[in-house]
C-alpha atoms as a printed R data frame, in Angstrom:
    type eleno elety resid chain resno       x       y       z
1   ATOM     1    CA   MET     A     1   0.000   0.000   0.000
2   ATOM     2    CA   ALA     A     2   1.452   3.311  -1.027
3   ATOM     3    CA   GLN     A     3   0.294   6.749  -0.123
4   ATOM     4    CA   ALA     A     4  -2.220   8.992  -1.847
5   ATOM     5    CA   ARG     A     5   0.050  11.500  -3.487
6   ATOM     6    CA   VAL     A     6  -1.217  15.019  -2.952
7   ATOM     7    CA   ARG     A     7   1.288  17.813  -2.606
8   ATOM     8    CA   LEU     A     8   0.075  20.323  -0.064
9   ATOM     9    CA   ALA     A     9   1.567  23.650   0.791
10  ATOM    10    CA   PRO     A    10   3.786  23.062   3.865
11  ATOM    11    CA   ALA     A    11   1.634  23.711   6.913
12  ATOM    12    CA   GLY     A    12   3.183  21.797   9.780
13  ATOM    13    CA   PRO     A    13   6.490  20.608  11.161
14  ATOM    14    CA   THR     A    14   6.209  16.857  10.566
15  ATOM    15    CA   PRO     A    15   5.674  15.229   7.162
16  ATOM    16    CA   ALA     A    16   3.794  11.940   7.359
17  ATOM    17    CA   THR     A    17   3.036   9.198   4.892
18  ATOM    18    CA   ALA     A    18  -0.327   7.462   4.502
19  ATOM    19    CA   PHE     A    19  -0.066   4.160   2.606
20  ATOM    20    CA   LEU     A    20  -2.596   3.623  -0.165
21  ATOM    21    CA   SER     A    21  -2.784   1.600  -3.341
22  ATOM    22    CA   GLY     A    22  -1.692   2.959  -6.646
23  ATOM    23    CA   THR     A    23   1.292   5.124  -5.770
24  ATOM    24    CA   THR     A    24   4.907   5.037  -4.826
25  ATOM    25    CA   ALA     A    25   6.215   5.677  -1.340
26  ATOM    26    CA   ARG     A    26   6.824   9.402  -1.252
27  ATOM    27    CA   PRO     A    27   5.737  11.581   1.696
28  ATOM    28    CA   ALA     A    28   2.873  14.009   1.293
29  ATOM    29    CA   HIS     A    29   3.404  17.083   3.440
30  ATOM    30    CA   LEU     A    30   0.540  16.912   5.900
31  ATOM    31    CA   SER     A    31   0.184  19.063   9.003
32  ATOM    32    CA   PHE     A    32  -0.421  16.327  11.555
33  ATOM    33    CA   THR     A    33   1.614  13.852  13.540
34  ATOM    34    CA   PRO     A    34   0.344  10.247  13.515
35  ATOM    35    CA   LYS     A    35   0.055   8.333  16.780
36  ATOM    36    CA   PRO     A    36   0.907  11.175  19.194
37  ATOM    37    CA   THR     A    37   2.490  10.055  22.430
38  ATOM    38    CA   SER     A    38   0.850  12.721  24.569
39  ATOM    39    CA   THR     A    39  -2.697  12.438  25.875
40  ATOM    40    CA   SER     A    40  -5.180  13.053  23.064
41  ATOM    41    CA   LEU     A    41  -8.927  12.848  23.585
42  ATOM    42    CA   SER     A    42  -8.648   9.817  25.880
43  ATOM    43    CA   ALA     A    43  -8.988  11.445  29.279
44  ATOM    44    CA   ALA     A    44  -7.961   8.325  31.187
45  ATOM    45    CA   ASN     A    45  -4.680   8.160  29.241
46  ATOM    46    CA   ALA     A    46  -5.740   4.762  27.864
47  ATOM    47    CA   PRO     A    47  -5.921   4.070  24.125
48  ATOM    48    CA   PRO     A    48  -9.369   4.130  22.541
49  ATOM    49    CA   PRO     A    49 -10.992   0.848  21.483
50  ATOM    50    CA   PRO     A    50  -9.736  -0.659  18.233
51  ATOM    51    CA   ILE     A    51 -10.786   0.208  14.720
52  ATOM    52    CA   VAL     A    52 -11.903  -2.909  12.860
53  ATOM    53    CA   VAL     A    53 -11.978  -2.940   9.060
54  ATOM    54    CA   VAL     A    54 -13.778  -5.795   7.326
55  ATOM    55    CA   GLY     A    55 -12.989  -5.581   3.650
56  ATOM    56    CA   SER     A    56 -10.848  -6.250   0.633
57  ATOM    57    CA   ALA     A    57  -7.157  -6.621  -0.075
58  ATOM    58    CA   ASN     A    58  -6.001  -6.442  -3.695
59  ATOM    59    CA   ALA     A    59  -2.742  -6.869  -5.566
60  ATOM    60    CA   ASP     A    60  -2.977  -3.905  -7.938
61  ATOM    61    CA   ILE     A    61  -1.440  -3.651 -11.391
62  ATOM    62    CA   TYR     A    62  -0.767   0.049 -11.674
63  ATOM    63    CA   VAL     A    63  -0.114   1.724 -15.055
64  ATOM    64    CA   GLU     A    64   0.431   5.356 -15.978
65  ATOM    65    CA   VAL     A    65  -1.201   6.277 -19.289
66  ATOM    66    CA   ASP     A    66  -1.688   9.506 -21.204
67  ATOM    67    CA   ARG     A    67  -5.306   8.566 -21.907
68  ATOM    68    CA   LEU     A    68  -7.653   5.603 -21.723
69  ATOM    69    CA   PRO     A    69  -7.699   3.318 -24.798
70  ATOM    70    CA   LEU     A    70 -10.662   3.375 -27.151
71  ATOM    71    CA   VAL     A    71 -12.512   0.152 -27.972
72  ATOM    72    CA   GLY     A    72 -10.138  -2.133 -29.892
73  ATOM    73    CA   GLU     A    73  -7.184   0.195 -29.367
74  ATOM    74    CA   THR     A    74  -3.822  -0.514 -27.716
75  ATOM    75    CA   VAL     A    75  -1.971   2.267 -25.919
76  ATOM    76    CA   ALA     A    76   1.481   2.220 -24.339
77  ATOM    77    CA   ALA     A    77   1.899   2.914 -20.629
78  ATOM    78    CA   ARG     A    78   4.556   5.333 -19.445
79  ATOM    79    CA   ALA     A    79   5.205   3.195 -16.361
80  ATOM    80    CA   GLY     A    80   3.778   0.192 -14.567
81  ATOM    81    CA   ARG     A    81   4.185  -1.652 -11.282
82  ATOM    82    CA   SER     A    82   2.443  -4.063  -8.927
83  ATOM    83    CA   LEU     A    83   1.372  -2.733  -5.539
84  ATOM    84    CA   ALA     A    84  -0.766  -3.811  -2.631
85  ATOM    85    CA   GLY     A    85  -4.158  -2.140  -2.291
86  ATOM    86    CA   GLY     A    86  -7.886  -2.741  -1.986
87  ATOM    87    CA   LYS     A    87 -10.340  -0.500  -0.156
88  ATOM    88    CA   GLY     A    88 -10.237  -2.517   3.059
89  ATOM    89    CA   ALA     A    89  -6.449  -2.722   3.162
90  ATOM    90    CA   ASN     A    90  -6.153   0.976   2.313
91  ATOM    91    CA   GLN     A    91  -8.440   1.973   5.173
92  ATOM    92    CA   ALA     A    92  -6.670  -0.347   7.602
93  ATOM    93    CA   ALA     A    93  -3.244   0.986   6.616
94  ATOM    94    CA   CYS     A    94  -4.425   4.549   7.145
95  ATOM    95    CA   GLY     A    95  -6.006   3.679  10.501
96  ATOM    96    CA   GLY     A    96  -2.871   1.857  11.570
97  ATOM    97    CA   ARG     A    97  -0.798   4.950  10.889
98  ATOM    98    CA   LEU     A    98  -3.146   7.416  12.569
99  ATOM    99    CA   ALA     A    99  -5.094   5.717  15.360
100 ATOM   100    CA   LEU     A   100  -3.980   5.838  18.983
101 ATOM   101    CA   GLY     A   101  -5.387   2.349  19.523
102 ATOM   102    CA   SER     A   102  -5.126  -0.827  17.449
103 ATOM   103    CA   THR     A   103  -6.412  -1.248  13.907
104 ATOM   104    CA   TYR     A   104  -7.431  -4.714  12.693
105 ATOM   105    CA   LEU     A   105  -8.104  -5.891   9.155
106 ATOM   106    CA   VAL     A   106 -10.488  -8.817   8.693
107 ATOM   107    CA   ALA     A   107  -9.954  -9.990   5.104
108 ATOM   108    CA   ARG     A   108  -9.382 -12.939   2.803
109 ATOM   109    CA   VAL     A   109  -6.408 -13.400   0.473
110 ATOM   110    CA   GLY     A   110  -5.406 -16.288  -1.768
111 ATOM   111    CA   ASP     A   111  -2.806 -18.890  -0.865
112 ATOM   112    CA   ASP     A   112  -0.582 -17.554  -3.635
113 ATOM   113    CA   ALA     A   113   2.226 -15.111  -4.367
114 ATOM   114    CA   ASN     A   114  -0.144 -12.144  -4.389
115 ATOM   115    CA   GLY     A   115  -1.498 -13.192  -1.005
116 ATOM   116    CA   ARG     A   116   2.002 -13.203   0.438
117 ATOM   117    CA   LEU     A   117   2.639  -9.820  -1.190
118 ATOM   118    CA   LEU     A   118  -0.462  -8.431   0.511
119 ATOM   119    CA   GLU     A   119   0.412  -9.896   3.915
120 ATOM   120    CA   GLY     A   120   3.925  -8.483   3.699
121 ATOM   121    CA   ALA     A   121   2.742  -5.039   2.614
122 ATOM   122    CA   LEU     A   122   0.208  -4.878   5.446
123 ATOM   123    CA   ALA     A   123   2.822  -5.936   7.972
124 ATOM   124    CA   ASP     A   124   5.180  -3.261   6.651
125 ATOM   125    CA   ALA     A   125   2.480  -0.556   6.646
126 ATOM   126    CA   GLY     A   126   2.812  -0.134  10.395
127 ATOM   127    CA   GLY     A   127   0.130  -0.383  13.038
128 ATOM   128    CA   VAL     A   128  -2.148  -2.893  11.281
129 ATOM   129    CA   ARG     A   129  -3.010  -6.135  13.077
130 ATOM   130    CA   ILE     A   130  -3.161  -8.809  10.361
131 ATOM   131    CA   ASP     A   131  -3.788 -11.913  12.473
132 ATOM   132    CA   ARG     A   132  -7.420 -11.843  11.212
133 ATOM   133    CA   VAL     A   133  -6.334 -11.906   7.554
134 ATOM   134    CA   ALA     A   134  -6.992 -15.493   6.429
135 ATOM   135    CA   ARG     A   135  -5.879 -17.370   3.337
136 ATOM   136    CA   ALA     A   136  -8.605 -18.844   1.135
137 ATOM   137    CA   PRO     A   137  -7.191 -22.082  -0.335
138 ATOM   138    CA   ASP     A   138  -9.583 -22.309  -3.280
139 ATOM   139    CA   ALA     A   139  -9.539 -18.739  -4.605
140 ATOM   140    CA   PRO     A   140  -6.794 -16.477  -5.972
141 ATOM   141    CA   SER     A   141  -6.051 -13.185  -4.306
142 ATOM   142    CA   GLY     A   142  -8.131 -10.279  -5.516
143 ATOM   143    CA   HIS     A   143  -6.468  -7.851  -7.876
144 ATOM   144    CA   ALA     A   144  -7.175  -4.681  -9.786
145 ATOM   145    CA   VAL     A   145  -5.913  -2.736 -12.779
146 ATOM   146    CA   VAL     A   146  -5.446   0.957 -11.964
147 ATOM   147    CA   MET     A   147  -5.004   3.323 -14.926
148 ATOM   148    CA   LEU     A   148  -3.626   6.700 -13.859
149 ATOM   149    CA   MET     A   149  -3.908   9.738 -16.134
150 ATOM   150    CA   PRO     A   150  -1.489  12.704 -16.069
151 ATOM   151    CA   ASP     A   151  -3.984  14.907 -14.186
152 ATOM   152    CA   GLY     A   152  -4.025  12.446 -11.266
153 ATOM   153    CA   GLN     A   153  -7.454  10.968 -12.043
154 ATOM   154    CA   ASN     A   154  -7.817   7.224 -12.393
155 ATOM   155    CA   SER     A   155  -9.967   4.409 -13.724
156 ATOM   156    CA   ILE     A   156  -9.988   1.030 -11.971
157 ATOM   157    CA   ILE     A   157 -11.064  -2.502 -12.931
158 ATOM   158    CA   ILE     A   158 -11.446  -4.956 -10.029
159 ATOM   159    CA   VAL     A   159 -11.217  -8.772 -10.028
160 ATOM   160    CA   GLY     A   160 -12.740  -9.979  -6.748
161 ATOM   161    CA   GLY     A   161 -10.927 -13.283  -6.226
162 ATOM   162    CA   ALA     A   162 -10.666 -14.249  -2.557
163 ATOM   163    CA   ASN     A   163 -12.369 -10.992  -1.559
164 ATOM   164    CA   MET     A   164 -15.606 -12.339  -3.025
165 ATOM   165    CA   GLU     A   165 -15.046 -16.110  -2.982
166 ATOM   166    CA   GLY     A   166 -13.118 -16.676   0.246
167 ATOM   167    CA   TRP     A   167 -15.958 -16.313   2.759
168 ATOM   168    CA   ALA     A   168 -17.662 -19.701   2.313
169 ATOM   169    CA   ALA     A   169 -17.691 -20.307   6.070
170 ATOM   170    CA   GLY     A   170 -18.928 -16.779   6.807
171 ATOM   171    CA   VAL     A   171 -17.348 -14.362   9.266
172 ATOM   172    CA   GLU     A   172 -15.571 -16.383  11.958
173 ATOM   173    CA   SER     A   173 -16.791 -16.190  15.559
174 ATOM   174    CA   GLU     A   174 -13.453 -14.690  16.692
175 ATOM   175    CA   ASP     A   175 -13.890 -11.918  14.139
176 ATOM   176    CA   LEU     A   176 -17.444 -11.213  15.281
177 ATOM   177    CA   GLU     A   177 -16.279 -10.964  18.888
178 ATOM   178    CA   LEU     A   178 -13.508  -8.578  17.839
179 ATOM   179    CA   ILE     A   179 -16.095  -6.418  16.055
180 ATOM   180    CA   ARG     A   180 -18.245  -6.290  19.206
181 ATOM   181    CA   GLN     A   181 -15.262  -4.880  21.122
182 ATOM   182    CA   ALA     A   182 -14.410  -2.255  18.496
183 ATOM   183    CA   GLY     A   183 -14.723   1.505  18.681
184 ATOM   184    CA   VAL     A   184 -15.923   1.626  15.083
185 ATOM   185    CA   LEU     A   185 -16.475  -0.833  12.216
186 ATOM   186    CA   LEU     A   186 -15.450   0.153   8.692
187 ATOM   187    CA   LEU     A   187 -17.024  -1.579   5.691
188 ATOM   188    CA   GLN     A   188 -16.860  -1.251   1.891
189 ATOM   189    CA   ARG     A   189 -18.400  -3.087  -1.060
190 ATOM   190    CA   GLU     A   190 -15.487  -5.091  -2.466
191 ATOM   191    CA   ILE     A   191 -16.624  -8.107  -0.430
192 ATOM   192    CA   PRO     A   192 -20.046  -9.820  -0.521
193 ATOM   193    CA   ASP     A   193 -22.945  -7.818   0.901
194 ATOM   194    CA   TRP     A   194 -23.970 -10.755   3.113
195 ATOM   195    CA   VAL     A   195 -20.538 -10.640   4.783
196 ATOM   196    CA   ASN     A   196 -21.024  -6.927   5.439
197 ATOM   197    CA   VAL     A   197 -24.444  -7.714   6.919
198 ATOM   198    CA   GLN     A   198 -22.971 -10.297   9.321
199 ATOM   199    CA   ALA     A   199 -20.277  -7.880  10.452
200 ATOM   200    CA   ALA     A   200 -22.711  -4.960  10.815
201 ATOM   201    CA   GLN     A   201 -25.173  -7.061  12.818
202 ATOM   202    CA   ALA     A   202 -22.409  -7.961  15.284
203 ATOM   203    CA   ALA     A   203 -21.472  -4.295  15.601
204 ATOM   204    CA   LYS     A   204 -25.073  -3.180  16.091
205 ATOM   205    CA   SER     A   205 -25.653  -5.777  18.808
206 ATOM   206    CA   ALA     A   206 -22.813  -4.201  20.813
207 ATOM   207    CA   GLY     A   207 -23.561  -0.550  20.066
208 ATOM   208    CA   VAL     A   208 -20.510  -0.173  17.806
209 ATOM   209    CA   PRO     A   209 -20.965   2.508  15.102
210 ATOM   210    CA   VAL     A   210 -20.813   1.265  11.506
211 ATOM   211    CA   ILE     A   211 -19.285   3.380   8.732
212 ATOM   212    CA   MET     A   212 -19.707   2.073   5.207
213 ATOM   213    CA   ASP     A   213 -17.846   3.389   2.182
214 ATOM   214    CA   ALA     A   214 -20.071   3.042  -0.886
215 ATOM   215    CA   GLY     A   215 -17.177   2.176  -3.203
216 ATOM   216    CA   GLY     A   216 -16.983  -1.272  -4.724
217 ATOM   217    CA   MET     A   217 -19.765  -3.193  -6.424
218 ATOM   218    CA   ASP     A   218 -21.778  -1.325  -9.038
219 ATOM   219    CA   ALA     A   219 -25.087  -2.619  -7.680
220 ATOM   220    CA   PRO     A   220 -27.835  -1.364  -5.343
221 ATOM   221    CA   VAL     A   221 -27.075  -1.603  -1.635
222 ATOM   222    CA   PRO     A   222 -29.493  -4.074   0.024
223 ATOM   223    CA   GLY     A   223 -31.929  -2.412   2.384
224 ATOM   224    CA   ASP     A   224 -31.116  -4.798   5.222
225 ATOM   225    CA   LEU     A   225 -27.492  -3.649   5.006
226 ATOM   226    CA   LEU     A   226 -28.233   0.068   4.755
227 ATOM   227    CA   ARG     A   227 -30.435  -0.082   7.840
228 ATOM   228    CA   LEU     A   228 -27.454  -1.368   9.841
229 ATOM   229    CA   VAL     A   229 -25.184   1.495   8.739
230 ATOM   230    CA   ASP     A   230 -24.758   4.551  10.954
231 ATOM   231    CA   ILE     A   231 -22.687   6.638   8.515
232 ATOM   232    CA   PHE     A   232 -22.865   5.959   4.772
233 ATOM   233    CA   SER     A   233 -20.038   7.507   2.734
234 ATOM   234    CA   PRO     A   234 -20.475   7.788  -1.053
235 ATOM   235    CA   ASN     A   235 -18.994  10.211  -3.539
236 ATOM   236    CA   GLU     A   236 -21.302  12.181  -5.859
237 ATOM   237    CA   THR     A   237 -21.321   9.474  -8.539
238 ATOM   238    CA   GLU     A   238 -22.092   6.690  -6.074
239 ATOM   239    CA   LEU     A   239 -24.787   8.811  -4.429
240 ATOM   240    CA   ALA     A   240 -26.432   9.448  -7.808
241 ATOM   241    CA   ARG     A   241 -26.285   5.760  -8.718
242 ATOM   242    CA   LEU     A   242 -27.755   4.674  -5.392
243 ATOM   243    CA   THR     A   243 -30.642   7.149  -5.386
244 ATOM   244    CA   GLY     A   244 -31.249   7.596  -9.121
245 ATOM   245    CA   MET     A   245 -31.112  11.357  -8.503
246 ATOM   246    CA   PRO     A   246 -28.846  14.054 -10.001
247 ATOM   247    CA   THR     A   247 -25.933  15.257  -7.859
248 ATOM   248    CA   GLU     A   248 -24.518  18.120  -9.906
249 ATOM   249    CA   THR     A   249 -25.313  20.893  -7.402
250 ATOM   250    CA   PHE     A   250 -25.157  21.035  -3.622
251 ATOM   251    CA   GLU     A   251 -28.936  21.338  -3.476
252 ATOM   252    CA   GLN     A   252 -29.293  18.169  -5.548
253 ATOM   253    CA   ILE     A   253 -26.742  16.404  -3.345
254 ATOM   254    CA   SER     A   254 -28.736  17.461  -0.272
255 ATOM   255    CA   GLN     A   255 -31.916  16.025  -1.779
256 ATOM   256    CA   ALA     A   256 -30.141  12.764  -2.653
257 ATOM   257    CA   ALA     A   257 -28.785  12.538   0.900
258 ATOM   258    CA   GLY     A   258 -32.367  13.008   2.105
259 ATOM   259    CA   ALA     A   259 -33.360  10.021  -0.010
260 ATOM   260    CA   CYS     A   260 -30.691   7.985   1.811
261 ATOM   261    CA   HIS     A   261 -32.225   9.070   5.120
262 ATOM   262    CA   LYS     A   262 -35.526   7.641   3.938
263 ATOM   263    CA   MET     A   263 -33.718   4.366   3.201
264 ATOM   264    CA   GLY     A   264 -32.741   4.136   6.869
265 ATOM   265    CA   VAL     A   265 -29.333   5.848   7.025
266 ATOM   266    CA   LYS     A   266 -29.277   8.708   9.529
267 ATOM   267    CA   GLU     A   267 -25.906  10.178   8.488
268 ATOM   268    CA   VAL     A   268 -24.548  10.522   4.942
269 ATOM   269    CA   LEU     A   269 -20.916  11.594   4.520
270 ATOM   270    CA   VAL     A   270 -20.484  12.680   0.899
271 ATOM   271    CA   LYS     A   271 -17.057  13.061  -0.707
272 ATOM   272    CA   LEU     A   272 -17.290  15.960  -3.158
273 ATOM   273    CA   GLY     A   273 -13.950  15.907  -4.955
274 ATOM   274    CA   SER     A   274 -12.633  19.432  -5.502
275 ATOM   275    CA   GLN     A   275 -15.576  20.801  -3.468
276 ATOM   276    CA   GLY     A   276 -14.456  19.031  -0.284
277 ATOM   277    CA   SER     A   277 -17.049  17.033   1.630
278 ATOM   278    CA   ALA     A   278 -20.359  17.345   3.461
279 ATOM   279    CA   LEU     A   279 -22.017  15.452   6.299
280 ATOM   280    CA   PHE     A   280 -25.803  15.263   6.199
281 ATOM   281    CA   VAL     A   281 -27.302  14.301   9.558
282 ATOM   282    CA   GLU     A   282 -31.036  13.690   9.438
283 ATOM   283    CA   GLY     A   283 -32.934  16.639  10.908
284 ATOM   284    CA   GLU     A   284 -29.851  18.887  11.122
285 ATOM   285    CA   GLU     A   285 -28.067  21.429   8.954
286 ATOM   286    CA   PRO     A   286 -25.316  19.941   6.754
287 ATOM   287    CA   ILE     A   287 -21.721  20.230   7.915
288 ATOM   288    CA   ARG     A   288 -19.541  21.347   5.007
289 ATOM   289    CA   GLN     A   289 -15.778  20.944   4.857
290 ATOM   290    CA   PRO     A   290 -13.872  22.688   2.054
291 ATOM   291    CA   ILE     A   291 -10.989  20.883   0.437
292 ATOM   292    CA   ILE     A   292  -7.480  21.474   1.756
293 ATOM   293    CA   PRO     A   293  -5.638  23.438  -0.986
294 ATOM   294    CA   ALA     A   294  -2.996  21.459  -2.873
295 ATOM   295    CA   THR     A   295  -0.288  22.901  -5.093
296 ATOM   296    CA   GLU     A   296  -0.295  19.761  -7.245
297 ATOM   297    CA   VAL     A   297  -2.464  16.630  -7.401
298 ATOM   298    CA   ILE     A   298  -0.415  13.629  -8.526
299 ATOM   299    CA   ASP     A   299  -2.704  10.666  -7.852
300 ATOM   300    CA   THR     A   300  -6.180  10.378  -6.314
301 ATOM   301    CA   THR     A   301  -6.080   6.579  -5.980
302 ATOM   302    CA   GLY     A   302  -7.148   5.604  -2.474
303 ATOM   303    CA   ALA     A   303  -7.861   9.185  -1.402
304 ATOM   304    CA   GLY     A   304 -11.486   8.406  -0.552
305 ATOM   305    CA   ASP     A   305 -10.347   5.442   1.555
306 ATOM   306    CA   THR     A   306  -7.969   7.727   3.445
307 ATOM   307    CA   PHE     A   307 -10.761  10.239   3.996
308 ATOM   308    CA   THR     A   308 -13.193   7.684   5.430
309 ATOM   309    CA   SER     A   309 -10.561   6.056   7.623
310 ATOM   310    CA   ALA     A   310  -9.306   9.383   8.989
311 ATOM   311    CA   PHE     A   311 -12.884  10.371   9.823
312 ATOM   312    CA   ALA     A   312 -13.277   7.092  11.726
313 ATOM   313    CA   VAL     A   313 -10.025   7.634  13.632
314 ATOM   314    CA   ALA     A   314 -11.161  11.063  14.829
315 ATOM   315    CA   LEU     A   315 -14.612   9.698  15.693
316 ATOM   316    CA   VAL     A   316 -13.184   6.900  17.861
317 ATOM   317    CA   GLU     A   317 -11.042   9.433  19.689
318 ATOM   318    CA   GLY     A   318 -14.151  11.382  20.650
319 ATOM   319    CA   LYS     A   319 -13.849  14.412  18.420
320 ATOM   320    CA   PRO     A   320 -17.054  16.252  17.436
321 ATOM   321    CA   LYS     A   321 -18.239  15.722  13.872
322 ATOM   322    CA   GLU     A   322 -16.936  19.104  12.687
323 ATOM   323    CA   GLU     A   323 -13.426  18.195  13.815
324 ATOM   324    CA   CYS     A   324 -13.751  14.733  12.300
325 ATOM   325    CA   MET     A   325 -14.553  16.421   8.982
326 ATOM   326    CA   LYS     A   326 -11.536  18.714   9.212
327 ATOM   327    CA   PHE     A   327  -9.210  15.853  10.122
328 ATOM   328    CA   ALA     A   328 -10.525  13.720   7.264
329 ATOM   329    CA   GLY     A   329 -10.296  16.671   4.879
330 ATOM   330    CA   LEU     A   330  -6.647  17.119   5.806
331 ATOM   331    CA   LEU     A   331  -5.835  13.446   5.242
332 ATOM   332    CA   GLY     A   332  -8.011  12.592   2.273
333 ATOM   333    CA   TYR     A   333  -8.028  14.456  -1.009
334 ATOM   334    CA   ALA     A   334 -11.667  13.379  -1.529
């Protein structure tokens, strides 16, 4: 997992690196210090409960292209490499770097070279507990093809592999107990919806908040899953696809978020690209967070994962929602 590469104007004394898929390991200059040693928002000087991510881990084939190929056309890439990624692994790596407490990833990889690549990258990311990452003997590791354009935008094709096929026995009882002890549960849609439902039900039974990133499968979110989610986090495109409503203006986005409320989600955290982000809490005024200015955007791959994970880290540490938004806006170029 490499970092999301966004060059920000220097604003703080300590550069830090967030590991995300699709980039090389170069520090982005961010004005925060991960894992502070002094007392944060934990008044008793004890670490907050763990962040648990149930999700995907992918071996990404990453290529830099001047443009996407047309149908039947072959284009040459300027560069290419294989990197560890996946929305679940990205979020866990970010949480591991930032959270005061532990961050666990519950995932499935193949018993193959890519699986070992993913396990090694997660271990090297720092702060991620990978003892709940299991090998699926009958499925290859998931992988993706990430095509990066010169302006930093990307297009991604995902092959599910073990992420989709490795859960035949369901979520293990040890994983469900871990979820019940968590401070927050993070989900995405690169694993089967029924796995997300099992994990969310365990969290709900213990009063653990559930944050679900909408990225992943291009399919409607089942109602029984949405009703278990406390904070649903789509971008504008995902919000439009889910609701069937336009999301070109903030007013339209507000109306689409209202439609999500009617589906059973009380809080909708929308990533708005160059417009920043907005949190829509049912019955309250939206909380808007402008984007943190960047002198140059190199790669947006994994930025939304960073944003969601950073929001969760601040939430677990007891920060009010406005501060969670600012912290996430600093970490994630949404």
